[in-house]
């Protein structure tokens, strides 16, 4: 007889009621008298555990099972019995219990509250705890929801390169990738390091964004998206920054900034609806133990339109605010987290797109507006987190783009292929980047990025 | 009025027949007399293009449209008319045509056959060609099919780390990741490079496999899979190797090598069925222009059981073969591509799992069989490609694993967390790795890995 995974028991309880089944899983709790025992086991296929009742009268190895410690693995044959009077909907009356794997007494995840900091040190075991079981299942479901959203809308998924020889992105500090022997670096006659002898024949780094490459595909497939790891070698130890994180970057041809906002809004709502539907147990857990009010906030988001405000209007609102800001507000400054959160949490009380930022504080590839001062940028701010999406309509006009590249002292040659896109059928197009961990934090209520990444990489930390 | 994407026109032609619609897309061909013109346009949302008929009598800018070059972008308003006598099912009779973006005369992708080598040099434009439009749409669909397969089977998707400080994988040459200034490397008193000053406080590399980390999640969630980029710094310039490629690594607790093979077989069949269903136009194109016999081969695979043979039996078969091999066969050797292809192409004429290899030629983590000589490894060989999957049941017995680590001169300390999995509920488990590009080559018939990667990275090549 094949064993049944716990999820099936919870989803299709009727199919198994009164029947003899086999289940496998790890001990979560185990208590017994000298006649009876109750062991809760979980196999990871579902958030909830199943209670198994074992009796000395029926189980030949009662003493062995009564001693089975937390995290030991059992194989249970028994009957599924409904328990309408109990908290749990059913239990298994064991006929046979076999220990498939034992566990040492020094198992670090004993049944008590552990700090999140401690659990980070045992990242190889923490997915066995309730909190991380919920976090990483939701992470998996959100990743899938994102793929499903874009595939249903006929977007092509493109794997942009991780190792990049292109210096064109210019968005923050990068990690060097090399196979040179650092103890015997080859030198040119000038004394400079001879990168022509490196693996790729030149200097290479880890990507900070797949956007520029995604644009090349958008101008072939119309609708494309990336979903892959990106890297920032910034020495910032905050709860919101990791050195290695995943990013989603859709890019759409024949689209302007308004199409872009509509896409972002429907994507966010789709993801949240999908998670509420497919991970309700986990979401109730977060709402109860991690972030009270989480479900109300998410329900509020899916049932309301996002707000839209221009940067210029936003600066006006902030200047008139009663609140004292640490960073004074005037037109031209980059909005700080305190400003962003004031807008989304105090003024709009829901997600808000801020658009049309001064060109000086945005990237070279954003489309210059008619006023000559602002660009068609859009940032999405959400309550509790701040910026979660950054995007723009791209500058599709060859001359404007070249001007901007030169204005900023960038090297036109480095952008030959990016400029080509503007020479050959370079229609208007737009896109954005969504930080994957940011949306997971937003949906789960977890407040540290280290707790939504399986094995986080941050300054001085690359364990496991 | 909103424009309609071409895919919708092909999928729901009836909804638009006889109606006025707007479409946008890029010119693929354009020919005209002084009264009539025919322009084929494609918007990337579908493999096929749409023919637009424009007449001088109705179009005020007839001369401008007649001159629109390949890759210029047009916006067409007109009526969809069925054309049952023609090759294409319908065409658009234009009432208005607007040029949304022009194109230069030096556009490199003119209407003629280009070599695949030439197209690699313009990787930013090649997705606009028929071949690469088909390749990269199939790549996207196969990626999604893989996610769908695992999610439908309740697997948790886990993002294992890309940057790794763990030296535990030991599978080939790695890329160094660093933020040290190579011109001013910090040195300890001993004269050695002081990696404690590097970004992560120690030496780090790009991952070659997420398996060991995936195992930690499998022993929490039962069923997990990875899907991410992996790296090999091998200086091998072959048609089957890239320095950066994507890999899928499922890992299942309570599973043995037979469960593992069953999973791999159903996954491969699922992927192929999904692709045949969702990319039929593309698959017909490959069958006609890239690899005649492709569809027959794929249909053969989905409708037959895969073969299974032990390494020992396989060596026996190969020793008795009439064929002269370059590498002589005897028990203990690693099978070469010539042997693998002989088995799958000549003997079985379908996919075959080879199992139970000598422990000496396989990795330390594979489970030792009862005979003490072989391990519970499984490789899947397929006609035309050779090895496409490598996997095994993992050694779950603490003492056996430690012995093997010491036998191979590895450092037990490096494996502390991996060994922990064997101390705390370490049940039997198994998994495998599927090279994503290998399966794309197999499904499309493309014979060079450089032509199934959007922007391939190979020795001395990291363009775009």
Short mmCIF file of C-alpha atoms in Angstrom, two decimals, chain B:
data_model
loop_
_atom_site.label_atom_id
_atom_site.label_comp_id
_atom_site.label_asym_id
_atom_site.label_seq_id
_atom_site.Cartn_x
_atom_site.Cartn_y
_atom_site.Cartn_z
CA UNK B 1 -10.14 51.37 -29.28
CA UNK B 2 -7.57 49.02 -27.78
CA UNK B 3 -5.30 47.04 -30.07
CA UNK B 4 -5.60 43.27 -30.33
CA UNK B 5 -2.54 41.06 -29.98
CA UNK B 6 -1.95 38.67 -32.85
CA UNK B 7 -2.25 35.57 -30.71
CA UNK B 8 -5.85 36.49 -29.92
CA UNK B 9 -6.61 36.82 -33.64
CA UNK B 10 -5.28 33.32 -34.33
CA UNK B 11 -6.84 31.68 -31.27
CA UNK B 12 -10.26 33.40 -31.49
CA UNK B 13 -10.52 34.31 -35.17
CA UNK B 14 -14.31 34.01 -35.14
CA UNK B 15 -14.65 36.77 -32.55
CA UNK B 16 -13.01 39.27 -34.86
CA UNK B 17 -14.16 38.18 -38.32
CA UNK B 18 -15.77 41.03 -40.25
CA UNK B 19 -14.97 43.50 -37.48
CA UNK B 20 -12.75 46.54 -37.50
CA UNK B 21 -9.73 46.06 -35.26
CA UNK B 22 -6.41 47.67 -34.45
CA UNK B 23 -3.17 45.70 -34.48
CA UNK B 24 0.45 46.70 -33.91
CA UNK B 25 3.60 44.94 -34.98
CA UNK B 26 6.88 44.94 -36.87
CA UNK B 27 7.24 44.53 -40.64
CA UNK B 28 8.50 41.10 -41.67
CA UNK B 29 7.98 41.53 -45.45
CA UNK B 30 6.50 44.31 -47.54
CA UNK B 31 5.79 44.33 -51.27
CA UNK B 32 3.59 46.57 -53.39
CA UNK B 33 2.55 47.59 -56.87
CA UNK B 34 1.40 51.14 -57.51
CA UNK B 35 -2.14 50.33 -56.38
CA UNK B 36 -1.85 47.52 -53.82
CA UNK B 37 0.50 46.47 -51.09
CA UNK B 38 0.93 43.44 -48.84
CA UNK B 39 2.76 43.78 -45.57
CA UNK B 40 3.31 40.89 -43.20
CA UNK B 41 3.50 42.06 -39.62
CA UNK B 42 4.34 40.24 -36.41
CA UNK B 43 4.02 41.51 -32.85
CA UNK B 44 5.86 38.66 -31.14
CA UNK B 45 2.75 37.47 -29.31
CA UNK B 46 2.42 34.55 -31.74
CA UNK B 47 4.76 32.60 -33.99
CA UNK B 48 2.86 33.38 -37.18
CA UNK B 49 2.54 36.79 -38.83
CA UNK B 50 -0.57 38.51 -40.20
CA UNK B 51 -0.91 39.75 -43.73
CA UNK B 52 -2.22 43.28 -44.10
CA UNK B 53 -3.53 44.44 -47.49
CA UNK B 54 -3.32 48.15 -48.16
CA UNK B 55 -4.75 49.92 -51.20
CA UNK B 56 -3.89 53.30 -52.60
CA UNK B 57 -7.62 53.99 -52.89
CA UNK B 58 -8.13 53.82 -49.10
CA UNK B 59 -4.79 54.74 -47.54
CA UNK B 60 -3.79 58.37 -47.69
CA UNK B 61 -0.10 57.63 -46.96
CA UNK B 62 0.19 54.73 -49.42
CA UNK B 63 3.69 55.75 -50.56
CA UNK B 64 5.00 55.97 -47.02
CA UNK B 65 3.67 52.51 -46.15
CA UNK B 66 4.95 51.02 -49.38
CA UNK B 67 8.43 52.16 -48.34
CA UNK B 68 8.22 50.86 -44.73
CA UNK B 69 11.32 48.67 -44.34
CA UNK B 70 11.70 45.38 -42.51
CA UNK B 71 11.47 45.85 -38.70
CA UNK B 72 9.63 49.17 -38.91
CA UNK B 73 6.65 49.20 -36.54
CA UNK B 74 3.13 49.81 -37.83
CA UNK B 75 -0.25 50.42 -36.27
CA UNK B 76 -2.99 49.11 -38.55
CA UNK B 77 -6.73 49.76 -38.34
CA UNK B 78 -8.76 47.55 -40.61
CA UNK B 79 -11.20 44.73 -41.10
CA UNK B 80 -10.38 41.06 -40.48
CA UNK B 81 -11.43 39.07 -43.54
CA UNK B 82 -11.30 35.29 -43.84
CA UNK B 83 -9.26 33.98 -46.78
CA UNK B 84 -10.18 30.31 -47.13
CA UNK B 85 -8.41 30.01 -50.51
CA UNK B 86 -5.05 31.26 -49.23
CA UNK B 87 -2.29 29.70 -47.17
CA UNK B 88 -3.06 32.02 -44.27
CA UNK B 89 -6.53 31.74 -42.68
CA UNK B 90 -7.28 35.48 -42.69
CA UNK B 91 -5.93 38.90 -43.57
CA UNK B 92 -6.52 42.51 -42.55
CA UNK B 93 -7.89 44.99 -45.08
CA UNK B 94 -6.36 48.26 -43.91
CA UNK B 95 -8.35 51.47 -43.55
CA UNK B 96 -5.52 53.32 -41.82
CA UNK B 97 -1.83 52.54 -41.33
CA UNK B 98 0.46 54.58 -39.10
CA UNK B 99 4.23 54.17 -38.86
CA UNK B 100 4.99 53.96 -35.11
CA UNK B 101 8.73 53.53 -35.52
CA UNK B 102 10.98 53.48 -38.55
CA UNK B 103 14.04 51.35 -39.17
CA UNK B 104 17.43 52.01 -40.72
CA UNK B 105 18.42 50.50 -44.02
CA UNK B 106 21.38 48.71 -42.40
CA UNK B 107 19.07 46.44 -40.33
CA UNK B 108 21.13 43.25 -40.07
CA UNK B 109 18.23 40.79 -40.16
CA UNK B 110 17.20 41.17 -43.79
CA UNK B 111 14.95 38.56 -45.40
CA UNK B 112 17.48 35.85 -46.20
CA UNK B 113 19.07 32.87 -44.54
CA UNK B 114 21.60 33.78 -41.87
CA UNK B 115 24.03 31.38 -40.26
CA UNK B 116 23.45 30.57 -36.61
CA UNK B 117 27.01 31.79 -35.95
CA UNK B 118 26.21 35.20 -37.41
CA UNK B 119 22.98 35.41 -35.43
CA UNK B 120 24.90 34.79 -32.19
CA UNK B 121 26.78 38.03 -32.84
CA UNK B 122 23.48 39.92 -32.89
CA UNK B 123 21.92 38.17 -29.90
CA UNK B 124 19.98 41.37 -29.17
CA UNK B 125 18.13 41.06 -32.49
CA UNK B 126 17.99 37.31 -33.18
CA UNK B 127 14.75 36.69 -31.20
CA UNK B 128 13.09 38.55 -34.10
CA UNK B 129 13.99 35.71 -36.49
CA UNK B 130 11.70 32.70 -36.92
CA UNK B 131 14.16 30.22 -35.46
CA UNK B 132 14.89 32.16 -32.29
CA UNK B 133 11.33 33.33 -31.87
CA UNK B 134 10.46 29.63 -31.72
CA UNK B 135 13.41 28.64 -29.51
CA UNK B 136 12.84 31.27 -26.85
CA UNK B 137 9.09 30.87 -26.72
CA UNK B 138 9.54 27.13 -26.25
CA UNK B 139 12.19 27.82 -23.60
CA UNK B 140 9.67 29.97 -21.73
CA UNK B 141 6.90 27.38 -22.03
CA UNK B 142 9.13 24.51 -20.90
CA UNK B 143 10.22 26.54 -17.86
CA UNK B 144 6.59 27.07 -16.98
CA UNK B 145 5.69 23.44 -17.61
CA UNK B 146 8.38 22.44 -15.12
CA UNK B 147 6.99 24.76 -12.46
CA UNK B 148 3.45 23.59 -13.18
CA UNK B 149 4.43 19.92 -12.96
CA UNK B 150 6.07 20.32 -9.58
CA UNK B 151 3.48 22.69 -8.14
CA UNK B 152 0.62 20.42 -9.19
CA UNK B 153 2.43 17.67 -7.33
CA UNK B 154 2.72 19.86 -4.22
CA UNK B 155 6.46 20.45 -4.42
CA UNK B 156 7.91 23.53 -2.71
CA UNK B 157 10.12 25.67 -4.96
CA UNK B 158 13.28 26.64 -3.10
CA UNK B 159 15.83 29.27 -4.15
CA UNK B 160 19.15 27.77 -3.11
CA UNK B 161 22.00 30.28 -2.87
CA UNK B 162 23.98 31.40 -5.93
CA UNK B 163 26.97 32.73 -4.03
CA UNK B 164 28.34 29.97 -1.87
CA UNK B 165 30.91 29.99 0.89
CA UNK B 166 30.55 26.26 1.12
CA UNK B 167 33.24 24.20 -0.52
CA UNK B 168 31.13 21.13 0.02
CA UNK B 169 29.83 20.47 -3.45
CA UNK B 170 33.13 19.54 -5.01
CA UNK B 171 31.75 19.22 -8.52
CA UNK B 172 34.11 20.90 -10.91
CA UNK B 173 35.84 24.22 -11.25
CA UNK B 174 34.21 27.29 -9.78
CA UNK B 175 34.10 31.04 -10.39
CA UNK B 176 35.49 33.20 -7.61
CA UNK B 177 33.22 36.01 -6.31
CA UNK B 178 34.97 38.92 -4.63
CA UNK B 179 34.86 42.64 -3.94
CA UNK B 180 38.54 42.86 -3.03
CA UNK B 181 40.48 45.43 -5.02
CA UNK B 182 42.69 43.12 -7.08
CA UNK B 183 45.30 45.86 -7.38
CA UNK B 184 45.59 46.19 -3.62
CA UNK B 185 44.91 42.76 -2.20
CA UNK B 186 44.99 42.76 1.59
CA UNK B 187 47.58 40.39 3.03
CA UNK B 188 47.81 38.69 6.39
CA UNK B 189 51.14 38.65 8.22
CA UNK B 190 51.87 35.28 6.68
CA UNK B 191 51.77 36.95 3.27
CA UNK B 192 48.61 35.11 2.30
CA UNK B 193 45.62 36.99 0.92
CA UNK B 194 43.41 38.07 3.82
CA UNK B 195 39.95 36.91 2.79
CA UNK B 196 38.51 38.00 6.11
CA UNK B 197 38.45 41.43 4.48
CA UNK B 198 36.45 40.20 1.51
CA UNK B 199 32.75 41.02 1.29
CA UNK B 200 31.57 37.85 3.00
CA UNK B 201 34.56 37.55 5.28
CA UNK B 202 35.82 34.47 3.48
CA UNK B 203 36.36 32.94 0.06
CA UNK B 204 33.17 32.62 -1.98
CA UNK B 205 32.27 31.11 -5.33
CA UNK B 206 29.35 30.71 -7.69
CA UNK B 207 27.31 27.59 -7.01
CA UNK B 208 27.68 24.44 -9.10
CA UNK B 209 24.60 22.77 -7.60
CA UNK B 210 21.86 23.52 -5.09
CA UNK B 211 21.44 19.87 -4.15
CA UNK B 212 22.92 19.85 -0.66
CA UNK B 213 20.82 22.87 0.37
CA UNK B 214 17.77 21.36 -1.34
CA UNK B 215 18.17 18.27 0.83
CA UNK B 216 17.75 20.43 3.94
CA UNK B 217 14.40 21.60 2.58
CA UNK B 218 13.30 18.13 1.44
CA UNK B 219 13.68 16.91 5.02
CA UNK B 220 11.23 19.64 6.06
CA UNK B 221 8.74 19.81 3.15
CA UNK B 222 9.04 16.25 1.81
CA UNK B 223 8.86 17.39 -1.86
CA UNK B 224 10.99 20.30 -3.07
CA UNK B 225 12.68 21.49 -6.25
CA UNK B 226 15.17 24.14 -7.27
CA UNK B 227 15.24 25.96 -10.59
CA UNK B 228 18.06 28.43 -10.91
CA UNK B 229 21.35 29.30 -12.59
CA UNK B 230 24.47 27.22 -11.97
CA UNK B 231 28.04 27.75 -13.11
CA UNK B 232 31.05 25.76 -14.28
CA UNK B 233 34.38 27.45 -14.89
CA UNK B 234 35.52 24.71 -17.24
CA UNK B 235 37.49 25.75 -20.25
CA UNK B 236 35.61 23.41 -22.60
CA UNK B 237 34.40 24.75 -25.90
CA UNK B 238 31.83 22.19 -26.94
CA UNK B 239 28.34 22.49 -28.38
CA UNK B 240 26.90 21.06 -25.15
CA UNK B 241 28.65 23.11 -22.44
CA UNK B 242 28.04 26.67 -21.25
CA UNK B 243 29.66 28.40 -18.27
CA UNK B 244 26.29 29.63 -17.03
CA UNK B 245 23.23 27.44 -17.37
CA UNK B 246 19.98 26.69 -15.55
CA UNK B 247 19.29 23.56 -13.63
CA UNK B 248 16.27 21.91 -12.01
CA UNK B 249 16.94 19.80 -8.93
CA UNK B 250 14.00 18.03 -7.29
CA UNK B 251 14.61 16.32 -3.95
CA UNK B 252 12.10 14.03 -2.23
CA UNK B 253 12.03 12.64 1.29
CA UNK B 254 10.77 9.09 1.93
CA UNK B 255 11.76 8.28 -1.68
CA UNK B 256 14.19 5.69 -3.03
CA UNK B 257 15.90 5.37 -6.41
CA UNK B 258 12.81 3.78 -7.96
CA UNK B 259 10.53 6.63 -6.86
CA UNK B 260 13.19 8.93 -8.26
CA UNK B 261 13.11 7.32 -11.70
CA UNK B 262 9.31 7.34 -11.74
CA UNK B 263 9.34 11.06 -10.96
CA UNK B 264 11.91 11.85 -13.66
CA UNK B 265 10.01 9.85 -16.25
CA UNK B 266 6.68 11.50 -15.53
CA UNK B 267 8.32 14.95 -15.48
CA UNK B 268 9.93 14.47 -18.92
CA UNK B 269 6.66 13.25 -20.40
CA UNK B 270 4.72 16.10 -18.83
CA UNK B 271 7.10 18.69 -20.26
CA UNK B 272 6.95 17.24 -23.75
CA UNK B 273 3.16 16.95 -23.73
CA UNK B 274 2.85 20.52 -22.50
CA UNK B 275 5.11 21.82 -25.24
CA UNK B 276 3.35 19.89 -28.00
CA UNK B 277 0.05 21.29 -26.76
CA UNK B 278 1.11 24.92 -26.25
CA UNK B 279 3.69 25.46 -29.00
CA UNK B 280 2.47 23.38 -31.89
CA UNK B 281 3.35 26.00 -34.54
CA UNK B 282 6.87 26.25 -33.19
CA UNK B 283 7.26 22.48 -32.96
CA UNK B 284 6.10 22.05 -36.57
CA UNK B 285 8.68 24.65 -37.57
CA UNK B 286 11.48 22.76 -35.79
CA UNK B 287 10.34 19.50 -37.33
CA UNK B 288 10.43 21.01 -40.82
CA UNK B 289 13.53 23.21 -40.70
CA UNK B 290 15.77 22.13 -37.81
CA UNK B 291 15.39 18.43 -37.15
CA UNK B 292 13.24 16.24 -39.37
CA UNK B 293 11.80 13.39 -37.35
CA UNK B 294 11.66 15.48 -34.17
CA UNK B 295 7.91 15.13 -33.67
CA UNK B 296 8.01 11.38 -34.25
CA UNK B 297 10.78 11.04 -31.70
CA UNK B 298 8.96 13.09 -29.07
CA UNK B 299 5.66 11.31 -29.65
CA UNK B 300 7.49 8.01 -29.30
CA UNK B 301 8.88 9.12 -25.94
CA UNK B 302 5.61 10.18 -24.37
CA UNK B 303 3.84 6.99 -25.37
CA UNK B 304 6.44 4.43 -24.22
CA UNK B 305 7.93 3.39 -20.92
CA UNK B 306 11.54 4.36 -20.41
CA UNK B 307 13.97 1.43 -20.23
CA UNK B 308 15.95 0.58 -17.07
CA UNK B 309 19.28 -1.20 -16.93
CA UNK B 310 21.98 -1.51 -14.29
CA UNK B 311 25.48 -0.30 -15.00
CA UNK B 312 26.74 -3.89 -14.68
CA UNK B 313 24.22 -5.12 -17.28
CA UNK B 314 25.04 -2.16 -19.50
CA UNK B 315 28.76 -2.95 -19.41
CA UNK B 316 27.91 -6.51 -20.34
CA UNK B 317 25.80 -5.34 -23.29
CA UNK B 318 28.52 -2.96 -24.45
CA UNK B 319 31.26 -5.61 -24.18
CA UNK B 320 29.28 -7.88 -26.46
CA UNK B 321 28.46 -5.12 -28.96
CA UNK B 322 29.62 -5.56 -32.56
CA UNK B 323 30.60 -1.90 -32.56
CA UNK B 324 34.23 -0.79 -32.15
CA UNK B 325 34.41 1.88 -29.39
CA UNK B 326 37.17 4.44 -29.09
CA UNK B 327 37.21 3.86 -25.31
CA UNK B 328 37.28 0.12 -24.46
CA UNK B 329 34.58 -1.01 -22.05
CA UNK B 330 35.19 -2.80 -18.80
CA UNK B 331 33.53 -2.79 -15.40
CA UNK B 332 34.63 0.25 -13.44
CA UNK B 333 35.04 2.77 -16.26
CA UNK B 334 32.89 5.85 -16.53
CA UNK B 335 30.59 5.52 -19.54
CA UNK B 336 31.60 7.82 -22.40
CA UNK B 337 29.19 9.63 -24.69
CA UNK B 338 29.77 6.97 -27.39
CA UNK B 339 28.67 4.25 -24.96
CA UNK B 340 25.70 6.20 -23.72
CA UNK B 341 24.48 6.97 -27.21
CA UNK B 342 24.94 3.37 -28.33
CA UNK B 343 22.78 2.18 -25.45
CA UNK B 344 19.96 4.67 -25.94
CA UNK B 345 20.08 4.91 -29.75
CA UNK B 346 21.02 1.41 -30.90
CA UNK B 347 19.96 -0.94 -28.12
CA UNK B 348 16.86 0.63 -26.59
CA UNK B 349 15.92 3.28 -29.18
CA UNK B 350 14.29 5.26 -26.40
CA UNK B 351 15.23 6.89 -23.07
CA UNK B 352 16.99 4.54 -20.67
CA UNK B 353 17.92 4.83 -17.01
CA UNK B 354 21.30 3.36 -16.14
CA UNK B 355 21.52 2.61 -12.42
CA UNK B 356 23.88 1.35 -9.73
CA UNK B 357 27.25 2.65 -10.87
CA UNK B 358 30.57 1.79 -9.18
CA UNK B 359 30.99 4.04 -6.16
CA UNK B 360 34.44 5.15 -7.36
CA UNK B 361 33.05 7.09 -10.31
CA UNK B 362 30.18 8.77 -8.44
CA UNK B 363 29.79 11.48 -5.81
CA UNK B 364 30.32 10.94 -2.07
CA UNK B 365 26.66 11.54 -1.14
CA UNK B 366 25.20 8.64 -3.14
CA UNK B 367 23.81 5.73 -1.17
CA UNK B 368 26.01 2.64 -0.97
CA UNK B 369 24.25 -0.52 -2.17
CA UNK B 370 24.25 -3.85 -0.31
CA UNK B 371 27.05 -5.15 -2.53
CA UNK B 372 29.42 -2.54 -1.05
CA UNK B 373 30.71 -1.77 -4.56
CA UNK B 374 27.95 0.19 -6.27
CA UNK B 375 25.83 3.18 -5.34
CA UNK B 376 22.13 3.91 -5.96
CA UNK B 377 22.84 6.33 -8.81
CA UNK B 378 20.63 6.82 -11.85
CA UNK B 379 21.46 8.58 -15.11
CA UNK B 380 18.86 9.13 -17.80
CA UNK B 381 20.20 8.79 -21.35
CA UNK B 382 18.15 9.96 -24.32
CA UNK B 383 18.65 9.42 -28.06
CA UNK B 384 20.41 12.27 -29.82
CA UNK B 385 21.70 13.97 -26.68
CA UNK B 386 23.04 11.36 -24.26
CA UNK B 387 22.89 12.10 -20.54
CA UNK B 388 20.13 14.55 -19.64
CA UNK B 389 19.52 13.72 -15.97
CA UNK B 390 21.83 12.57 -13.21
CA UNK B 391 20.57 11.62 -9.79
CA UNK B 392 20.66 9.19 -6.93
CA UNK B 393 19.24 8.01 -3.68
CA UNK B 394 21.27 9.88 -1.04
CA UNK B 395 23.29 8.25 1.71
CA UNK B 396 21.05 8.82 4.74
CA UNK B 397 23.15 6.68 7.16
CA UNK B 398 25.36 8.92 9.28
CA UNK B 399 28.26 6.48 9.66
CA UNK B 400 28.34 5.50 6.01
CA UNK B 401 28.39 9.15 4.97
CA UNK B 402 31.18 10.09 7.37
CA UNK B 403 33.22 7.09 6.16
CA UNK B 404 32.83 8.16 2.57
CA UNK B 405 33.78 11.77 3.35
CA UNK B 406 36.93 10.59 5.08
CA UNK B 407 37.75 8.01 2.40
CA UNK B 408 37.77 10.81 -0.16
CA UNK B 409 39.93 13.06 1.99
CA UNK B 410 37.19 15.66 2.34
CA UNK B 411 36.92 17.78 5.45
CA UNK B 412 34.19 16.51 7.79
CA UNK B 413 33.86 19.96 9.40
CA UNK B 414 32.74 21.50 6.11
CA UNK B 415 29.73 19.18 6.14
CA UNK B 416 28.44 19.83 9.65
CA UNK B 417 24.98 20.95 8.55
CA UNK B 418 24.72 18.27 5.87
CA UNK B 419 25.61 15.64 8.46
CA UNK B 420 23.06 17.14 10.87
CA UNK B 421 20.34 16.06 8.43
CA UNK B 422 21.39 12.45 9.15
CA UNK B 423 21.24 12.96 12.90
CA UNK B 424 17.74 14.38 13.17
CA UNK B 425 15.06 12.35 11.39
CA UNK B 426 17.29 11.53 8.44
CA UNK B 427 14.99 9.36 6.37
CA UNK B 428 15.77 7.93 2.98
CA UNK B 429 15.57 10.50 0.22
CA UNK B 430 16.47 10.92 -3.42
CA UNK B 431 16.73 13.52 -6.13
CA UNK B 432 18.21 14.43 -9.47
CA UNK B 433 19.44 17.28 -11.61
CA UNK B 434 18.06 18.15 -15.03
CA UNK B 435 20.10 20.48 -17.21
CA UNK B 436 17.52 22.97 -18.48
CA UNK B 437 19.35 23.79 -21.71
CA UNK B 438 19.82 20.07 -22.43
CA UNK B 439 16.07 19.48 -22.35
CA UNK B 440 15.48 22.55 -24.53
CA UNK B 441 17.98 21.21 -27.08
CA UNK B 442 16.27 17.86 -26.92
CA UNK B 443 12.80 19.30 -27.48
CA UNK B 444 13.71 21.82 -30.19
CA UNK B 445 16.36 19.82 -32.04
CA UNK B 446 18.81 22.73 -31.78
CA UNK B 447 22.29 21.25 -31.64
CA UNK B 448 24.33 24.02 -29.99
CA UNK B 449 23.73 25.15 -26.41
CA UNK B 450 24.64 28.71 -27.51
CA UNK B 451 21.42 28.76 -29.53
CA UNK B 452 19.06 27.96 -26.67
CA UNK B 453 20.49 30.50 -24.17
CA UNK B 454 19.36 34.12 -24.60
CA UNK B 455 22.87 35.52 -24.04
CA UNK B 456 25.27 32.56 -23.72
CA UNK B 457 28.37 32.70 -21.51
CA UNK B 458 31.22 30.49 -22.67
CA UNK B 459 35.02 30.72 -22.37
CA UNK B 460 36.12 34.16 -23.66
CA UNK B 461 32.51 35.18 -24.37
CA UNK B 462 30.31 37.32 -22.12
CA UNK B 463 28.81 39.80 -24.57
CA UNK B 464 25.69 41.90 -23.96
#
